[in-house]
Coordinates of C-alpha atoms in Angstrom, one line a residue:
Chain A
M679 CA 29.1 -48.0 -34.4
I680 CA 29.4 -49.8 -37.7
E681 CA 27.2 -52.7 -38.5
L682 CA 27.4 -55.1 -41.4
Q683 CA 24.6 -57.3 -42.5
E684 CA 25.3 -60.1 -45.0
L685 CA 27.5 -57.7 -47.0
E686 CA 28.6 -59.3 -50.3
K687 CA 30.6 -57.9 -53.2
V688 CA 31.2 -59.7 -56.5
Y689 CA 33.0 -57.7 -59.1
K690 CA 32.0 -57.7 -62.8
N691 CA 34.9 -60.1 -63.6
G692 CA 33.4 -62.6 -61.2
Q693 CA 35.9 -62.1 -58.4
V694 CA 34.2 -62.5 -55.0
A695 CA 35.7 -59.8 -52.7
L696 CA 33.2 -60.1 -49.7
R697 CA 31.2 -63.3 -49.0
G698 CA 28.2 -62.1 -47.1
I699 CA 29.9 -60.8 -43.9
S700 CA 28.0 -59.7 -40.8
A701 CA 29.6 -58.0 -37.9
S702 CA 29.5 -55.0 -35.7
F703 CA 32.5 -52.8 -34.8
K704 CA 32.0 -50.9 -31.5
G705 CA 35.6 -50.1 -30.5
R706 CA 36.9 -46.5 -30.8
V707 CA 39.6 -47.8 -33.0
T708 CA 39.0 -51.1 -34.9
S709 CA 41.7 -52.6 -37.1
I710 CA 40.9 -54.9 -40.0
I711 CA 43.8 -57.2 -40.7
G712 CA 44.3 -59.4 -43.6
R713 CA 46.6 -60.2 -46.5
N714 CA 46.6 -58.3 -49.8
G715 CA 43.4 -59.2 -51.6
A716 CA 41.6 -60.4 -48.5
G717 CA 38.8 -57.9 -49.0
K718 CA 39.8 -55.1 -46.6
T719 CA 39.9 -52.2 -49.2
T720 CA 36.6 -53.4 -50.8
L721 CA 35.0 -53.3 -47.3
M722 CA 36.4 -49.8 -46.7
R723 CA 35.3 -48.5 -50.1
I724 CA 31.8 -49.9 -49.6
L725 CA 31.5 -48.3 -46.1
S726 CA 32.8 -45.0 -47.4
T727 CA 30.0 -45.0 -50.1
Q728 CA 32.5 -45.2 -53.0
L729 CA 31.5 -48.7 -54.0
I730 CA 28.0 -50.3 -54.1
P731 CA 27.8 -53.8 -52.6
T732 CA 26.3 -56.6 -54.6
S733 CA 23.9 -57.5 -51.8
G734 CA 23.5 -56.9 -48.0
S735 CA 23.7 -53.7 -46.2
A736 CA 25.6 -51.7 -43.6
T737 CA 25.0 -48.8 -41.2
I738 CA 27.4 -46.3 -39.8
N739 CA 26.0 -44.8 -36.5
G740 CA 22.6 -45.9 -37.7
M741 CA 22.9 -44.4 -41.2
D742 CA 22.4 -46.7 -44.1
I743 CA 25.2 -46.7 -46.6
L744 CA 22.9 -47.3 -49.5
H745 CA 20.1 -44.8 -48.7
E746 CA 21.7 -42.2 -46.6
Q747 CA 25.0 -41.6 -48.3
D748 CA 24.8 -37.8 -48.2
R749 CA 24.4 -37.9 -44.4
I750 CA 27.2 -40.4 -44.1
R751 CA 29.5 -38.3 -46.2
K752 CA 29.0 -35.3 -44.0
N753 CA 30.1 -37.3 -40.9
L754 CA 32.9 -39.4 -42.5
V755 CA 36.4 -39.0 -43.6
S756 CA 37.9 -41.8 -45.7
I757 CA 41.6 -41.8 -46.5
P758 CA 42.3 -44.1 -49.5
Q759 CA 45.0 -46.6 -49.6
E760 CA 48.3 -45.2 -51.0
G761 CA 46.6 -41.8 -51.3
R762 CA 49.1 -39.0 -52.0
P763 CA 48.7 -35.2 -52.0
I764 CA 48.9 -33.1 -55.1
G765 CA 52.6 -32.2 -55.4
L766 CA 52.2 -28.6 -56.4
L767 CA 49.8 -27.7 -53.6
T768 CA 50.8 -26.9 -50.0
P769 CA 49.4 -28.6 -46.9
F770 CA 47.4 -25.5 -46.1
E771 CA 45.9 -25.4 -49.6
H772 CA 45.0 -29.1 -49.5
L773 CA 43.2 -28.7 -46.2
K774 CA 41.3 -25.7 -47.4
I775 CA 40.2 -27.3 -50.6
Y776 CA 39.2 -30.5 -48.7
L777 CA 37.3 -28.6 -46.0
A778 CA 35.5 -26.5 -48.6
A779 CA 34.5 -29.8 -50.3
R780 CA 33.0 -30.8 -46.9
G781 CA 30.9 -27.6 -46.9
M782 CA 32.9 -25.6 -44.4
S783 CA 33.1 -21.8 -44.8
F784 CA 36.5 -20.3 -46.0
Q785 CA 37.0 -18.7 -42.6
G786 CA 36.1 -22.0 -40.7
A787 CA 38.4 -23.9 -43.1
T788 CA 41.3 -21.6 -42.4
E789 CA 40.9 -21.9 -38.6
A790 CA 40.4 -25.7 -38.7
S791 CA 43.4 -26.0 -41.0
Q792 CA 45.6 -24.0 -38.6
Y793 CA 44.5 -26.1 -35.7
A794 CA 45.1 -29.4 -37.4
L795 CA 48.5 -28.4 -38.9
K796 CA 49.7 -27.2 -35.5
K797 CA 48.5 -30.2 -33.7
L798 CA 50.3 -32.6 -36.0
E799 CA 53.5 -30.4 -36.2
L800 CA 53.0 -29.6 -39.9
W801 CA 52.6 -25.9 -39.3
E802 CA 56.2 -25.2 -40.2
F803 CA 55.6 -26.8 -43.6
R804 CA 52.2 -25.3 -44.3
N805 CA 53.4 -23.3 -47.3
S806 CA 55.7 -25.9 -48.8
P807 CA 54.6 -27.7 -51.9
T808 CA 53.8 -31.3 -50.7
D809 CA 56.3 -32.8 -53.2
T810 CA 59.0 -31.5 -51.0
L811 CA 57.7 -33.3 -47.9
S812 CA 58.7 -36.7 -46.6
G813 CA 56.4 -39.8 -47.0
G814 CA 55.5 -39.7 -43.4
M815 CA 54.5 -36.0 -43.5
K816 CA 52.4 -36.6 -46.6
R817 CA 50.4 -39.3 -44.8
K818 CA 50.2 -37.1 -41.7
L819 CA 48.6 -34.4 -44.0
F820 CA 45.7 -36.8 -44.6
V821 CA 45.3 -37.4 -40.9
A822 CA 45.3 -33.6 -40.5
M823 CA 42.3 -33.5 -42.9
A824 CA 40.5 -35.9 -40.7
I825 CA 41.3 -33.9 -37.6
A826 CA 40.3 -30.6 -39.2
S827 CA 37.0 -32.0 -40.5
G828 CA 35.8 -33.0 -37.0
A829 CA 34.2 -36.0 -38.6
E830 CA 32.6 -38.6 -36.3
T831 CA 34.0 -41.5 -38.2
V832 CA 37.4 -41.9 -39.9
F833 CA 38.5 -44.7 -42.2
L834 CA 42.2 -45.2 -42.8
D835 CA 43.1 -47.7 -45.5
E836 CA 46.6 -49.0 -44.8
P837 CA 47.8 -45.6 -43.5
T838 CA 51.5 -46.6 -43.1
T839 CA 52.1 -49.0 -46.0
G840 CA 55.5 -48.3 -47.6
L841 CA 56.7 -45.9 -44.9
D842 CA 60.0 -46.3 -43.0
P843 CA 59.8 -47.1 -39.2
V844 CA 60.3 -43.4 -38.1
S845 CA 57.6 -42.1 -40.5
R846 CA 55.3 -44.9 -39.3
L847 CA 55.7 -43.9 -35.7
E848 CA 54.9 -40.3 -36.7
V849 CA 51.7 -41.4 -38.4
W850 CA 50.7 -43.5 -35.5
S851 CA 51.1 -40.6 -33.1
S852 CA 49.0 -38.5 -35.4
I853 CA 46.3 -41.2 -35.6
K854 CA 46.2 -41.2 -31.8
E855 CA 45.3 -37.5 -31.9
L856 CA 42.0 -38.3 -33.6
S857 CA 39.0 -38.2 -31.3
S858 CA 36.7 -39.8 -33.9
E859 CA 35.7 -43.5 -34.2
V860 CA 38.4 -45.0 -36.4
L861 CA 38.3 -48.0 -38.7
L862 CA 41.7 -48.8 -40.2
T863 CA 43.0 -51.6 -42.3
T864 CA 46.5 -52.8 -42.0
H865 CA 48.7 -55.9 -42.5
Y866 CA 51.0 -54.9 -39.7
M867 CA 50.3 -56.6 -36.4
E868 CA 52.3 -54.1 -34.4
E869 CA 50.2 -51.3 -36.0
A870 CA 47.0 -52.9 -34.9
M871 CA 48.4 -53.5 -31.4
A872 CA 49.6 -49.9 -31.1
L873 CA 46.4 -48.3 -32.2
S874 CA 43.3 -50.4 -31.8
D875 CA 40.9 -51.6 -29.2
D876 CA 39.4 -54.3 -31.4
I877 CA 40.9 -56.4 -34.2
V878 CA 39.1 -58.1 -37.0
F879 CA 40.8 -60.7 -39.1
I880 CA 39.5 -61.0 -42.7
D881 CA 40.6 -63.4 -45.3
N882 CA 39.1 -64.5 -48.7
G883 CA 36.2 -62.1 -48.2
M884 CA 35.2 -63.6 -44.8
I885 CA 35.7 -62.5 -41.2
I886 CA 37.8 -65.2 -39.6
K887 CA 38.1 -63.9 -36.0
K888 CA 37.3 -60.8 -34.0
G889 CA 38.2 -59.6 -30.6
T890 CA 40.6 -57.6 -28.5
I891 CA 44.3 -58.4 -28.6
N892 CA 44.0 -60.1 -25.2
E893 CA 41.0 -62.1 -26.2
L894 CA 42.8 -63.2 -29.4
L895 CA 46.0 -64.1 -27.6
M896 CA 44.0 -66.3 -25.2
D897 CA 43.7 -68.8 -28.0
F898 CA 47.5 -69.2 -27.8
D899 CA 47.6 -69.7 -24.0
G900 CA 49.9 -72.6 -23.2
K901 CA 50.8 -73.0 -26.9
I902 CA 54.1 -72.9 -28.7
R903 CA 54.8 -72.5 -32.4
V904 CA 56.3 -75.4 -34.3
E905 CA 57.8 -75.1 -37.9
S906 CA 58.7 -77.6 -40.5
T907 CA 60.2 -77.2 -44.0
Q908 CA 58.6 -80.5 -45.0
P909 CA 54.8 -80.8 -45.8
V910 CA 52.7 -81.8 -42.7
S911 CA 49.1 -82.5 -43.1
G912 CA 46.8 -80.0 -41.4
W913 CA 49.5 -77.4 -40.8
T914 CA 49.4 -73.9 -42.1
R915 CA 51.7 -73.4 -45.1
I916 CA 53.4 -70.1 -45.7
G917 CA 55.8 -70.4 -48.7
N918 CA 57.9 -73.5 -47.9
T919 CA 57.3 -73.4 -44.2
Y920 CA 54.6 -75.4 -42.4
I921 CA 53.4 -74.1 -39.1
S922 CA 51.4 -75.5 -36.2
Y923 CA 50.6 -74.5 -32.6
V924 CA 51.0 -77.2 -30.0
D925 CA 50.9 -77.5 -26.2
T926 CA 54.1 -76.2 -24.5
D927 CA 54.4 -79.5 -22.7
S928 CA 54.9 -81.3 -26.0
A929 CA 57.6 -78.9 -27.3
S930 CA 60.5 -81.2 -26.4
A931 CA 59.0 -84.0 -28.4
Y932 CA 58.9 -81.8 -31.5
V933 CA 62.5 -80.7 -31.0
R934 CA 63.6 -84.3 -30.9
K935 CA 61.9 -84.9 -34.2
G936 CA 63.9 -82.1 -35.7
Y937 CA 61.2 -79.4 -35.9
S938 CA 61.9 -75.8 -35.1
V939 CA 60.1 -74.5 -32.0
K940 CA 59.4 -70.8 -31.3
Q941 CA 57.6 -68.7 -28.8
V942 CA 54.2 -67.3 -29.9
T943 CA 54.3 -63.7 -30.9
L944 CA 51.7 -61.2 -32.2
E945 CA 52.6 -62.2 -35.7
D946 CA 51.2 -65.7 -35.0
L947 CA 47.7 -64.1 -34.8
F948 CA 48.2 -63.1 -38.4
V949 CA 49.5 -66.6 -39.3
R950 CA 46.6 -68.3 -37.6
Y951 CA 43.7 -66.1 -38.6
G952 CA 45.0 -64.0 -41.4
V953 CA 45.8 -66.8 -43.9
Q954 CA 43.9 -69.8 -45.2
I955 CA 45.0 -73.1 -43.9
E956 CA 46.2 -75.4 -46.6
S957 CA 46.1 -79.1 -45.6
Chain B
M215 CA 16.0 -33.0 -58.9
V216 CA 17.7 -29.9 -57.6
F217 CA 20.9 -28.9 -59.4
K218 CA 23.0 -27.4 -56.7
L219 CA 26.7 -26.7 -57.0
N220 CA 29.3 -26.5 -54.1
L221 CA 30.7 -23.2 -55.2
R222 CA 33.1 -23.0 -52.2
Y223 CA 34.9 -26.2 -53.4
I224 CA 34.8 -25.1 -57.0
L225 CA 36.3 -21.7 -56.2
A226 CA 38.9 -23.1 -53.8
M227 CA 40.0 -25.7 -56.4
G228 CA 40.1 -23.0 -59.1
W229 CA 42.0 -20.6 -57.0
Y230 CA 44.6 -23.0 -55.4
Y231 CA 45.0 -25.5 -58.2
G232 CA 44.8 -22.7 -60.9
F233 CA 46.1 -19.4 -59.7
S234 CA 48.4 -20.6 -57.0
T235 CA 50.1 -23.3 -59.0
I236 CA 50.8 -20.8 -61.9
T237 CA 53.3 -19.1 -59.6
R238 CA 55.0 -22.4 -58.9
G239 CA 54.9 -23.7 -62.5
P240 CA 54.7 -20.8 -65.0
S241 CA 55.8 -23.2 -67.7
Y242 CA 52.2 -24.5 -67.9
I243 CA 51.1 -21.1 -69.2
I244 CA 53.8 -21.1 -71.9
A245 CA 52.9 -24.7 -72.8
S246 CA 49.2 -23.9 -73.1
L247 CA 49.9 -20.9 -75.2
S248 CA 52.3 -22.6 -77.6
L249 CA 50.0 -24.6 -79.9
P250 CA 47.2 -22.0 -80.4
L251 CA 49.7 -19.1 -81.0
T252 CA 51.7 -21.3 -83.4
M253 CA 48.6 -22.0 -85.4
F254 CA 47.6 -18.4 -85.3
F255 CA 51.1 -17.4 -86.6
L256 CA 51.0 -20.0 -89.4
V257 CA 47.5 -19.1 -90.5
Y258 CA 48.3 -15.4 -90.5
M259 CA 51.5 -15.7 -92.4
L260 CA 50.4 -18.3 -95.0
S261 CA 47.2 -16.3 -95.7
R262 CA 49.1 -12.9 -95.5
G263 CA 46.5 -11.7 -93.0
A264 CA 43.5 -12.6 -95.1
L265 CA 42.4 -15.3 -92.7
L266 CA 43.1 -13.2 -89.6
P267 CA 39.4 -13.4 -88.3
Y268 CA 39.5 -17.2 -88.6
A269 CA 42.8 -17.3 -86.8
V270 CA 41.5 -15.2 -83.9
V271 CA 38.2 -17.1 -83.5
G272 CA 40.1 -20.4 -84.0
G273 CA 42.6 -19.3 -81.4
F274 CA 39.9 -18.8 -78.8
I275 CA 38.4 -22.2 -79.5
S276 CA 41.7 -24.0 -79.8
M277 CA 43.0 -22.4 -76.5
I278 CA 39.9 -23.6 -74.6
S279 CA 39.7 -27.1 -76.1
S280 CA 43.5 -27.9 -75.9
N281 CA 43.6 -26.8 -72.2
A282 CA 40.4 -28.6 -71.3
L283 CA 41.7 -31.7 -73.0
S284 CA 44.9 -31.5 -70.9
S285 CA 42.7 -32.0 -67.8
A286 CA 42.4 -35.7 -68.8
G287 CA 46.0 -36.1 -67.4
D288 CA 45.0 -34.8 -64.0
A289 CA 41.6 -36.5 -64.0
A290 CA 43.4 -39.8 -64.6
F291 CA 46.3 -39.0 -62.3
F292 CA 44.1 -38.0 -59.4
R293 CA 42.0 -41.1 -59.7
L294 CA 44.6 -43.8 -60.5
E295 CA 47.8 -42.6 -58.8
L296 CA 47.0 -40.0 -56.1
K297 CA 43.6 -41.5 -55.2
I298 CA 42.4 -37.9 -54.6
Q299 CA 39.2 -38.6 -56.4
D300 CA 38.4 -41.3 -53.8
L301 CA 39.1 -38.8 -51.0
F302 CA 36.6 -36.4 -52.5
V303 CA 33.9 -39.0 -53.2
A304 CA 33.3 -39.3 -49.4
T305 CA 32.6 -35.6 -49.0
A306 CA 29.7 -33.2 -49.7
I307 CA 30.6 -32.6 -53.3
S308 CA 29.1 -34.3 -56.3
S309 CA 30.9 -35.6 -59.4
T310 CA 29.7 -32.4 -61.2
D311 CA 31.4 -30.2 -58.5
Y312 CA 34.6 -32.2 -58.8
M313 CA 34.6 -31.9 -62.6
I314 CA 33.9 -28.2 -62.6
G315 CA 36.6 -27.6 -60.0
I316 CA 39.2 -29.1 -62.2
M317 CA 37.7 -27.4 -65.3
L318 CA 38.0 -24.0 -63.6
S319 CA 41.6 -24.6 -62.6
Y320 CA 42.4 -25.4 -66.2
L321 CA 40.5 -22.4 -67.4
V322 CA 42.9 -20.2 -65.4
F323 CA 45.7 -21.5 -67.5
S324 CA 43.9 -20.4 -70.6
L325 CA 43.3 -16.9 -69.4
P326 CA 46.6 -15.3 -70.6
G327 CA 46.0 -16.8 -74.1
L328 CA 42.4 -15.7 -74.1
F329 CA 43.5 -12.2 -73.1
I330 CA 46.0 -12.1 -76.0
Y331 CA 43.3 -13.1 -78.5
A332 CA 40.9 -10.6 -77.0
V333 CA 43.5 -7.8 -77.5
I334 CA 44.1 -8.9 -81.1
G335 CA 40.4 -9.1 -81.7
Y336 CA 39.9 -5.6 -80.3
V337 CA 42.8 -4.1 -82.2
Y338 CA 41.6 -5.5 -85.6
R339 CA 37.9 -4.8 -84.7
I340 CA 36.9 -8.4 -85.4
F341 CA 34.1 -8.7 -82.9
D342 CA 30.9 -6.8 -82.4
P343 CA 28.7 -7.1 -79.3
F344 CA 26.5 -9.9 -80.7
S345 CA 29.5 -12.0 -81.9
S346 CA 31.2 -11.4 -78.6
L347 CA 28.2 -12.9 -76.8
A348 CA 28.0 -15.7 -79.3
L349 CA 31.7 -16.4 -78.7
L350 CA 31.1 -16.5 -74.9
F351 CA 28.3 -19.0 -75.3
V352 CA 30.4 -21.2 -77.7
L353 CA 33.4 -21.1 -75.4
I354 CA 31.3 -22.2 -72.4
C355 CA 29.9 -25.1 -74.3
M356 CA 33.4 -25.9 -75.5
I357 CA 35.0 -26.0 -72.1
V358 CA 32.2 -28.2 -70.6
A359 CA 32.1 -30.6 -73.6
T360 CA 35.9 -31.0 -73.9
T361 CA 36.4 -31.3 -70.1
S362 CA 33.7 -34.0 -70.2
I363 CA 35.6 -35.8 -73.0
S364 CA 38.7 -35.6 -70.8
F365 CA 36.9 -37.3 -67.9
I366 CA 35.4 -39.9 -70.2
I367 CA 39.0 -40.8 -71.4
A368 CA 40.3 -40.8 -67.9
G369 CA 37.5 -43.0 -66.8
F370 CA 38.4 -45.7 -69.3
L371 CA 42.1 -45.8 -68.5
S372 CA 43.5 -48.4 -66.2
H373 CA 47.0 -47.1 -66.3
I374 CA 48.1 -43.5 -66.2
R375 CA 50.8 -44.0 -68.8
N376 CA 48.2 -44.3 -71.6
V377 CA 46.7 -40.9 -71.0
W378 CA 49.4 -38.8 -72.7
G379 CA 49.3 -40.9 -75.9
I380 CA 45.5 -40.8 -76.2
T381 CA 45.3 -37.1 -75.5
S382 CA 48.0 -36.4 -78.1
I383 CA 46.0 -38.2 -80.7
L384 CA 42.7 -36.6 -79.6
S385 CA 44.3 -33.2 -79.6
I386 CA 44.8 -33.5 -83.3
V387 CA 41.4 -34.9 -83.9
L388 CA 39.7 -32.3 -81.7
T389 CA 41.7 -29.2 -82.3
I390 CA 43.7 -29.4 -85.5
I391 CA 41.6 -31.2 -88.1
P392 CA 38.2 -29.5 -87.5
P393 CA 37.8 -26.2 -89.4
I394 CA 39.0 -24.1 -86.5
F395 CA 41.7 -22.1 -88.3
Y396 CA 40.3 -22.3 -91.8
P397 CA 36.9 -21.7 -93.5
Y398 CA 34.5 -24.6 -93.1
S399 CA 33.5 -24.3 -96.7
Y400 CA 36.9 -25.8 -97.6
L401 CA 35.4 -29.2 -96.4
P402 CA 32.8 -31.3 -98.2
K403 CA 29.5 -31.3 -96.3
Y404 CA 29.8 -34.9 -95.2
A405 CA 33.2 -34.2 -93.7
I406 CA 31.7 -31.4 -91.6
Y407 CA 29.1 -33.7 -90.1
L408 CA 31.8 -36.4 -89.6
L409 CA 34.0 -34.0 -87.8
A410 CA 31.1 -32.7 -85.8
I411 CA 32.0 -35.5 -83.3
S412 CA 34.5 -32.9 -82.0
P413 CA 32.7 -30.0 -80.3
A414 CA 35.2 -27.7 -81.9
T415 CA 33.6 -28.3 -85.3
P416 CA 30.1 -27.0 -84.6
A417 CA 31.6 -24.3 -82.4
S418 CA 33.8 -23.1 -85.3
V419 CA 31.2 -23.4 -88.0
L420 CA 28.7 -21.5 -85.9
M421 CA 31.1 -18.7 -85.1
Q422 CA 32.3 -18.3 -88.7
G423 CA 28.6 -17.9 -89.6
V424 CA 27.8 -15.5 -86.7
M425 CA 30.8 -13.3 -87.8
G426 CA 29.6 -13.2 -91.4
L427 CA 32.7 -15.0 -92.6
Q428 CA 30.7 -17.9 -94.0
P429 CA 26.9 -18.7 -94.3
L430 CA 25.3 -19.2 -90.9
Q431 CA 24.6 -22.8 -90.0
M432 CA 22.1 -22.7 -87.1
P433 CA 21.8 -26.5 -86.8
M434 CA 25.3 -26.4 -85.6
A435 CA 24.1 -24.6 -82.4
A436 CA 21.8 -27.4 -81.7
I437 CA 24.6 -30.0 -82.4
L438 CA 26.9 -28.1 -80.1
I439 CA 24.4 -27.9 -77.2
A440 CA 23.4 -31.6 -77.7
E441 CA 27.0 -32.7 -77.8
T442 CA 27.8 -30.7 -74.6
A443 CA 24.9 -32.4 -72.8
V444 CA 25.7 -35.9 -74.0
Y445 CA 29.5 -35.7 -73.3
F446 CA 28.7 -34.2 -69.8
L447 CA 26.3 -37.1 -69.0
L448 CA 28.7 -39.7 -70.3
A449 CA 31.5 -38.2 -68.2
K450 CA 29.4 -38.5 -65.1
K451 CA 28.6 -42.1 -66.0
F452 CA 32.2 -43.2 -66.7
M453 CA 34.3 -41.2 -64.2
H454 CA 34.0 -43.9 -61.5
W455 CA 32.5 -41.5 -59.0
R456 CA 30.5 -44.2 -57.2
E457 CA 31.3 -47.6 -58.6
K458 CA 29.1 -50.7 -59.0

């Protein structure tokens, strides 16, 4: 379980990345969703002991990120955003170096690497330099590191950003093979839907909404989405489109006024909670 | 404070990123040999063999420092582009382990060159047991100090593209201008102390003294040790291992 207490991060240039957030993440897989710059990666880097918060604290399975970083690191795998393997090294070599860094014996590292590579169907490519692998396979290699490590907690920062749909599905299926507690950041709603138990919306350094998919969709029960290209006070603006959610009963009235009316989808969760409302 | 190294990681990195990659990219070996051997050739030819001991000792020092300086490229690339450094921060290794792992893998690229110089040194009977030990000490200081400089540079960069330009300039400042391939007495005294900012300067001055080629300057040993310690601590501070 991950608990955050008044966690705040202000960078040296004055940019406020996290505004004193408090929360607890109990699901086996929790997705943090938000726009670019919302504070997702900052939160991930603080929790994985790479970045020191300005104030506040957090615990991972009861271990304090500020005072028990060595214990946390033994039980945690953190895959960075846009992380890529070293092109000249093979998947097998990556895994063995990584597991040695985690303190595993050479024999143990070899066995754990074999297990993870076979489980994620990378065995065939174990001796190929990684610069010959596809984007999806490169990302799967990082998930293989997490599997081989046997870590209790795994952080995945935007694991499928930039991948084609097939590669994305491959990575999703590999993430499902993890038996650890997983915290992942994404800005893809379908990814959160496919992988997670709980979803946390974060924007402008604050947690906007938290819950299961069903709980979050309950807010839209009986609602329909209305769009306008003209400014409307109180509606959410995305580019030149203004969006609001109204009762289904009143949909016809909006149609008569010339507004565009659409069914609510998962993307609307992102629209509603993932972006700031501009009046 | 207990100074404990993760030798498994260091050896794994040295083996896989050093030895294994040589077989996939042998051009690295040739590239790492080119500058020191060129300098050796020029010094030997222009002095008609008179400066051979300088060329051999300089070759050792130059080989180590130019290869260690090249590690700035990987230090920056791993941190800024591949994010591999971030991956390793959340493991059992320390910033020292990480740095030594990369240092060892680059040392592997230097081995063929060091072997060539060792053969030349043996054939021309340039070294005795004492000077061999002194050379070993100097080379250990050199590789730690220059690798540390590489990590300091990498730590200050915000874009990978800048690393090659900066290391090219530093390569001249750190491995060509200092009295590596020529007698340090050719330089005015103030210039020696000015150039001492490069660990190659105290290393060369010390070795030229130990081998009886020039008067021995023992303060240079202290300067070399102090520089090694200072550059190492600065590298740990600026390499962005755990950021504030």
